[in-house]
Short mmCIF file of C-alpha atoms in Angstrom, two decimals:
data_model
loop_
_atom_site.label_atom_id
_atom_site.label_comp_id
_atom_site.label_asym_id
_atom_site.label_seq_id
_atom_site.Cartn_x
_atom_site.Cartn_y
_atom_site.Cartn_z
CA UNK I 15 0.05 0.09 0.00
CA UNK I 16 1.08 3.65 -0.75
CA UNK I 17 2.47 4.99 2.54
CA UNK I 18 0.36 8.07 1.82
CA UNK I 19 -3.07 6.30 1.83
CA UNK I 20 -3.69 6.44 5.79
CA UNK I 21 -2.73 10.04 5.57
CA UNK I 22 -5.25 10.87 2.58
CA UNK I 23 -8.07 8.79 4.56
CA UNK I 24 -7.42 10.88 7.45
CA UNK I 25 -7.81 14.21 5.62
CA UNK I 26 -11.15 13.05 3.89
CA UNK I 27 -12.39 11.81 7.31
CA UNK I 28 -13.02 15.37 8.10
CA UNK I 29 -16.66 16.39 7.09
CA UNK I 30 -15.83 19.83 5.57
CA UNK I 31 -12.60 18.68 3.84
CA UNK I 32 -14.74 15.84 2.38
CA UNK I 33 -17.29 18.45 1.22
CA UNK I 34 -14.61 20.39 -0.68
CA UNK I 35 -13.22 17.07 -2.29
CA UNK I 36 -16.71 16.26 -3.45
CA UNK I 37 -17.39 19.59 -4.78
CA UNK I 38 -14.10 19.64 -6.77
CA UNK I 39 -14.96 16.03 -8.12
CA UNK I 40 -18.29 17.32 -9.34
CA UNK I 41 -16.78 20.23 -11.02
CA UNK I 42 -13.95 18.18 -12.67
CA UNK I 43 -12.02 19.01 -14.93
CA UNK I 44 -12.54 22.70 -13.92
CA UNK I 45 -10.25 24.42 -11.49
CA UNK I 46 -11.99 26.82 -8.95
CA UNK I 47 -10.92 30.05 -7.16
CA UNK I 48 -10.98 29.69 -3.41
CA UNK I 49 -13.65 32.44 -3.26
CA UNK I 50 -15.96 30.29 -5.26
CA UNK I 51 -15.28 27.03 -3.08
CA UNK I 52 -15.83 29.13 0.14
CA UNK I 53 -19.27 30.66 -1.20
CA UNK I 54 -20.52 27.44 -2.36
CA UNK I 55 -19.69 25.53 0.81
CA UNK I 56 -20.19 28.68 3.17
CA UNK I 57 -16.62 28.53 4.63
CA UNK I 58 -14.80 31.46 6.08
CA UNK I 59 -11.50 32.26 4.22
CA UNK I 60 -9.19 31.30 6.96
CA UNK I 61 -11.05 27.94 7.55
CA UNK I 62 -11.16 27.11 3.87
CA UNK I 63 -7.28 28.05 3.46
CA UNK I 64 -6.55 25.37 6.18
CA UNK I 65 -8.67 22.68 4.47
CA UNK I 66 -7.22 23.33 1.04
CA UNK I 67 -3.83 23.30 2.32
CA UNK I 68 -4.59 19.78 4.06
CA UNK I 69 -5.87 18.36 0.95
CA UNK I 70 -3.10 19.76 -1.15
CA UNK I 71 -0.49 18.22 1.13
CA UNK I 72 -1.56 14.68 0.50
CA UNK I 73 -1.80 15.41 -3.30
CA UNK I 74 -5.62 14.88 -3.55
CA UNK I 75 -6.01 18.40 -5.04
CA UNK I 76 -3.46 20.59 -6.78
CA UNK I 77 -3.32 24.39 -7.58
CA UNK I 78 -2.67 26.33 -10.66
CA UNK I 79 -2.05 30.19 -11.03
CA UNK I 80 -4.51 32.15 -13.10
CA UNK I 81 -3.12 35.73 -13.35
CA UNK I 82 -2.95 36.77 -9.60
CA UNK I 83 -5.30 34.10 -8.33
CA UNK I 84 -4.74 30.33 -7.48
CA UNK I 85 -7.31 27.83 -8.70
CA UNK I 86 -7.97 24.45 -7.13
CA UNK I 87 -8.61 21.12 -8.91
CA UNK I 88 -8.81 17.36 -8.34
CA UNK I 89 -5.59 15.47 -8.95
CA UNK I 90 -7.24 12.45 -10.68
CA UNK I 91 -4.10 10.17 -10.70
CA UNK I 92 -3.66 10.51 -6.97
CA UNK I 93 -7.50 10.02 -6.45
CA UNK I 94 -7.26 6.84 -8.70
CA UNK I 95 -4.30 5.65 -6.61
CA UNK I 96 -6.21 6.04 -3.40
CA UNK I 97 -9.24 4.03 -4.48
CA UNK I 98 -6.99 1.40 -6.08
CA UNK I 99 -5.37 0.97 -2.73
CA UNK I 100 -8.82 0.53 -0.87
CA UNK I 101 -10.56 -1.85 -3.60
CA UNK I 102 -7.38 -3.83 -4.60
CA UNK I 103 -5.12 -3.80 -1.65
CA UNK I 104 -7.10 -3.39 1.41
CA UNK I 105 -10.41 -5.21 0.19
CA UNK I 106 -8.59 -7.70 -2.05
CA UNK I 107 -10.90 -6.69 -4.89
CA UNK I 108 -13.92 -8.54 -3.51
CA UNK I 109 -16.78 -8.46 -5.76
CA UNK I 110 -19.28 -8.38 -3.12
CA UNK I 111 -18.06 -4.82 -1.89
CA UNK I 112 -16.34 -3.44 -4.98
CA UNK I 113 -18.31 -1.50 -7.43
CA UNK I 114 -19.44 -3.60 -10.19
CA UNK I 115 -18.37 -0.78 -12.62
CA UNK I 116 -14.82 -1.64 -11.26
CA UNK I 117 -14.91 -5.40 -12.39
CA UNK I 118 -13.64 -6.32 -15.67
CA UNK I 119 -16.07 -7.73 -18.11
CA UNK I 120 -15.05 -11.25 -19.13
CA UNK I 121 -17.34 -11.09 -22.14
CA UNK I 122 -15.12 -8.18 -23.56
CA UNK I 123 -18.18 -6.14 -24.13
CA UNK I 124 -18.53 -2.62 -22.98
CA UNK I 125 -20.89 -1.59 -20.49
CA UNK I 126 -22.57 0.85 -22.76
CA UNK I 127 -22.99 -1.86 -25.26
CA UNK I 128 -25.12 -3.77 -22.91
CA UNK I 129 -27.10 -0.99 -21.28
CA UNK I 130 -28.05 0.29 -24.60
CA UNK I 131 -28.93 -2.79 -26.40
CA UNK I 132 -32.25 -2.27 -28.13
CA UNK I 133 -32.73 1.30 -27.11
CA UNK I 134 -31.34 4.77 -27.60
CA UNK I 135 -28.93 6.44 -25.00
CA UNK I 136 -30.66 8.65 -22.57
CA UNK I 137 -28.96 11.93 -21.94
CA UNK I 138 -29.86 14.62 -19.40
CA UNK I 139 -28.45 18.04 -19.27
CA UNK I 140 -28.91 19.87 -16.09
CA UNK I 141 -28.63 23.65 -15.09
CA UNK I 142 -30.08 25.71 -12.40
CA UNK I 143 -33.05 27.45 -14.01
CA UNK I 144 -33.29 25.00 -17.04
CA UNK I 145 -34.24 28.00 -19.00
CA UNK I 146 -31.36 28.58 -21.30
CA UNK I 147 -28.18 26.42 -21.49
CA UNK I 148 -29.64 22.95 -20.71
CA UNK I 149 -32.59 23.71 -23.15
CA UNK I 150 -29.94 24.64 -25.97
CA UNK I 151 -28.21 21.43 -25.07
CA UNK I 152 -31.32 19.13 -25.18
CA UNK I 153 -32.46 20.68 -28.51
CA UNK I 154 -28.98 20.45 -30.36
CA UNK I 155 -28.61 16.98 -29.36
CA UNK I 156 -32.07 15.93 -30.13
CA UNK I 157 -31.76 17.34 -33.62
CA UNK I 158 -28.21 16.33 -34.40
CA UNK I 159 -28.57 12.88 -33.24
CA UNK I 160 -32.01 12.09 -32.44
CA UNK I 161 -31.64 8.78 -34.05
CA UNK I 162 -29.40 7.50 -31.36
CA UNK I 163 -30.17 9.74 -28.41
CA UNK I 164 -33.02 10.49 -26.26
CA UNK I 165 -32.21 14.09 -25.07
CA UNK I 166 -33.68 15.56 -21.81
CA UNK I 167 -32.91 18.64 -19.82
CA UNK I 168 -34.08 19.73 -16.26
CA UNK I 169 -33.15 22.31 -13.43
CA UNK I 170 -32.23 22.15 -9.73
CA UNK I 171 -34.35 25.35 -9.42
CA UNK I 172 -36.31 25.43 -12.72
CA UNK I 173 -37.65 28.85 -13.86
CA UNK I 174 -41.38 29.24 -14.55
CA UNK I 175 -40.65 29.92 -18.30
CA UNK I 176 -37.79 29.63 -20.84
CA UNK I 177 -35.52 32.65 -21.68
CA UNK I 178 -37.00 34.28 -24.72
CA UNK I 179 -33.41 34.90 -26.09
CA UNK I 180 -32.58 31.22 -25.84
CA UNK I 181 -35.95 30.19 -27.61
CA UNK I 182 -35.28 32.94 -30.46
CA UNK I 183 -31.79 31.51 -31.06
CA UNK I 184 -33.14 27.86 -31.42
CA UNK I 185 -35.77 29.32 -33.87
CA UNK I 186 -33.27 31.17 -35.91
CA UNK I 187 -31.28 28.21 -36.12
CA UNK I 188 -34.17 26.03 -37.54
CA UNK I 189 -34.94 24.14 -34.47
CA UNK I 190 -38.32 23.05 -33.19
CA UNK I 191 -39.29 24.55 -29.74
CA UNK I 192 -42.79 23.21 -29.50
CA UNK I 193 -41.69 20.20 -27.00
CA UNK I 194 -39.57 22.55 -24.70
CA UNK I 195 -40.66 23.24 -21.29
CA UNK I 196 -38.70 23.86 -17.88
CA UNK I 197 -38.58 20.90 -15.80
CA UNK I 198 -37.22 19.74 -12.49
CA UNK I 199 -34.66 16.95 -11.89
CA UNK I 200 -37.24 15.09 -9.59
CA UNK I 201 -38.92 14.23 -12.88
CA UNK I 202 -35.81 12.01 -13.79
CA UNK I 203 -35.40 10.51 -10.11
CA UNK I 204 -38.58 8.52 -9.76
CA UNK I 205 -39.57 4.80 -10.57
CA UNK I 206 -41.03 5.95 -13.94
CA UNK I 207 -38.14 8.12 -15.07
CA UNK I 208 -36.00 6.76 -18.05
CA UNK I 209 -32.69 5.05 -17.24
CA UNK I 210 -30.22 7.42 -17.74
CA UNK I 211 -26.76 6.77 -19.49
CA UNK I 212 -25.15 10.32 -19.30
CA UNK I 213 -25.88 13.21 -17.06
CA UNK I 214 -24.14 16.47 -18.00
CA UNK I 215 -24.08 19.77 -15.89
CA UNK I 216 -23.74 22.69 -17.96
CA UNK I 217 -23.76 25.30 -15.51
CA UNK I 218 -21.51 25.73 -12.32
CA UNK I 219 -24.19 26.46 -9.88
CA UNK I 220 -25.82 23.27 -10.67
CA UNK I 221 -22.71 21.23 -10.51
CA UNK I 222 -21.98 22.74 -7.00
CA UNK I 223 -25.09 21.29 -5.63
CA UNK I 224 -25.41 17.84 -4.34
CA UNK I 225 -27.90 15.78 -6.08
CA UNK I 226 -28.96 12.26 -5.02
CA UNK I 227 -27.04 9.57 -6.86
CA UNK I 228 -28.50 8.67 -10.12
CA UNK I 229 -29.68 4.96 -10.36
CA UNK I 230 -27.59 2.84 -12.81
CA UNK I 231 -24.57 4.94 -12.14
CA UNK I 232 -24.59 6.91 -15.57
CA UNK I 233 -21.62 8.54 -17.05
CA UNK I 234 -21.25 12.16 -15.59
CA UNK I 235 -19.48 15.14 -16.70
CA UNK I 236 -19.46 19.04 -16.17
CA UNK I 237 -19.56 21.08 -19.14
CA UNK I 238 -19.76 24.58 -17.29
CA UNK I 239 -19.97 27.70 -19.44
CA UNK I 240 -20.55 31.23 -18.74
CA UNK I 241 -24.46 32.10 -18.28
CA UNK I 242 -25.97 34.02 -21.12
CA UNK I 243 -28.79 35.19 -19.10
CA UNK I 244 -26.43 37.31 -17.03
CA UNK I 245 -25.06 39.17 -19.93
CA UNK I 246 -25.66 42.99 -19.94
CA UNK I 247 -25.87 45.86 -22.35
CA UNK I 248 -27.84 46.31 -25.41
CA UNK I 249 -30.35 43.80 -26.86
CA UNK I 250 -27.84 42.93 -29.64
CA UNK I 251 -25.12 42.32 -26.87
CA UNK I 252 -27.42 40.13 -24.74
CA UNK I 253 -28.54 38.25 -27.95
CA UNK I 254 -24.86 37.63 -28.94
CA UNK I 255 -24.25 35.93 -25.47
CA UNK I 256 -27.02 33.45 -26.23
CA UNK I 257 -25.37 32.90 -29.81
CA UNK I 258 -21.97 32.21 -28.31
CA UNK I 259 -23.42 29.68 -25.84
CA UNK I 260 -25.20 27.88 -28.54
CA UNK I 261 -22.07 27.66 -30.56
CA UNK I 262 -20.07 26.41 -27.68
CA UNK I 263 -22.71 23.72 -26.88
CA UNK I 264 -22.95 22.60 -30.47
CA UNK I 265 -19.26 22.02 -30.62
CA UNK I 266 -19.41 19.90 -27.45
CA UNK I 267 -22.34 18.00 -28.43
CA UNK I 268 -20.78 17.26 -32.05
CA UNK I 269 -17.74 15.89 -30.35
CA UNK I 270 -19.88 13.79 -27.81
CA UNK I 271 -22.13 12.64 -30.92
CA UNK I 272 -18.98 11.55 -32.76
CA UNK I 273 -17.52 9.19 -30.04
CA UNK I 274 -17.84 5.42 -30.62
CA UNK I 275 -19.93 4.78 -27.70
CA UNK I 276 -20.49 1.08 -28.21
CA UNK I 277 -16.64 0.40 -28.49
CA UNK I 278 -15.34 2.38 -25.65
CA UNK I 279 -15.11 0.94 -22.19
CA UNK I 280 -16.41 3.19 -19.21
CA UNK I 281 -13.00 4.49 -18.27
CA UNK I 282 -12.27 5.62 -21.78
CA UNK I 283 -15.83 7.02 -22.27
CA UNK I 284 -15.47 9.12 -18.91
CA UNK I 285 -12.00 10.37 -19.98
CA UNK I 286 -13.41 11.45 -23.33
CA UNK I 287 -16.40 13.14 -21.68
CA UNK I 288 -13.96 15.14 -19.35
CA UNK I 289 -11.74 16.05 -22.34
CA UNK I 290 -14.92 17.57 -24.08
CA UNK I 291 -15.65 19.61 -21.06
CA UNK I 292 -12.19 21.09 -21.21
CA UNK I 293 -12.83 22.75 -24.77
#
């Protein structure tokens, strides 16, 4: 066992340090400034600084400089080695306690091949209000690859109506906006909800929130981007922000739809999804 494993477990044994770790995992591959972490978790700067230092000291998170500020993010190789130590060394890879997702498939088939046999992949895009970015993403994927995907969107705190700029951009691009409505994520967590294969957060605030685990352990990713709803200026300048959001999501969804989903294993697929979120 890596000699750092006990120290890393000790660090994660503290509730608020664990909360920081979980937040940064949800936001991966993003790197966040300390102020944003503190605001999301309601931690005082002095307290947060001590917790970040403890997580950094054992290598679970790293920091990079962006201008005059430091940004913090998960060191995925270290995290992977920690869980390898737990599952393989400590627990001897026992199938009764290790996640089924960690076990090799003797048939050689990918998990995605089996889970999607005879049906389309179900993809859910999540934002806070479900009025703009997630609506754009849902519509783009449906029109771009609706023969292979069922596209959905929802909000953690959905708005009562869709943003008119987002709707107009979709109309201008030739999309059908008739089926669109603001929805809550609870619609996708009940017994009658569709089994999800992919869950993407497309705004940082939604990714900062803790959601219950999704049944079936879908592939998840964070594709955060600036909120066009917060754009200021003239009507033309605000409309431009929505055009830019549409373009960024279109590029990501094009890359996602081009992935060979039925031939990639889960690890490779998760890596590809994370890479798309960086661009």
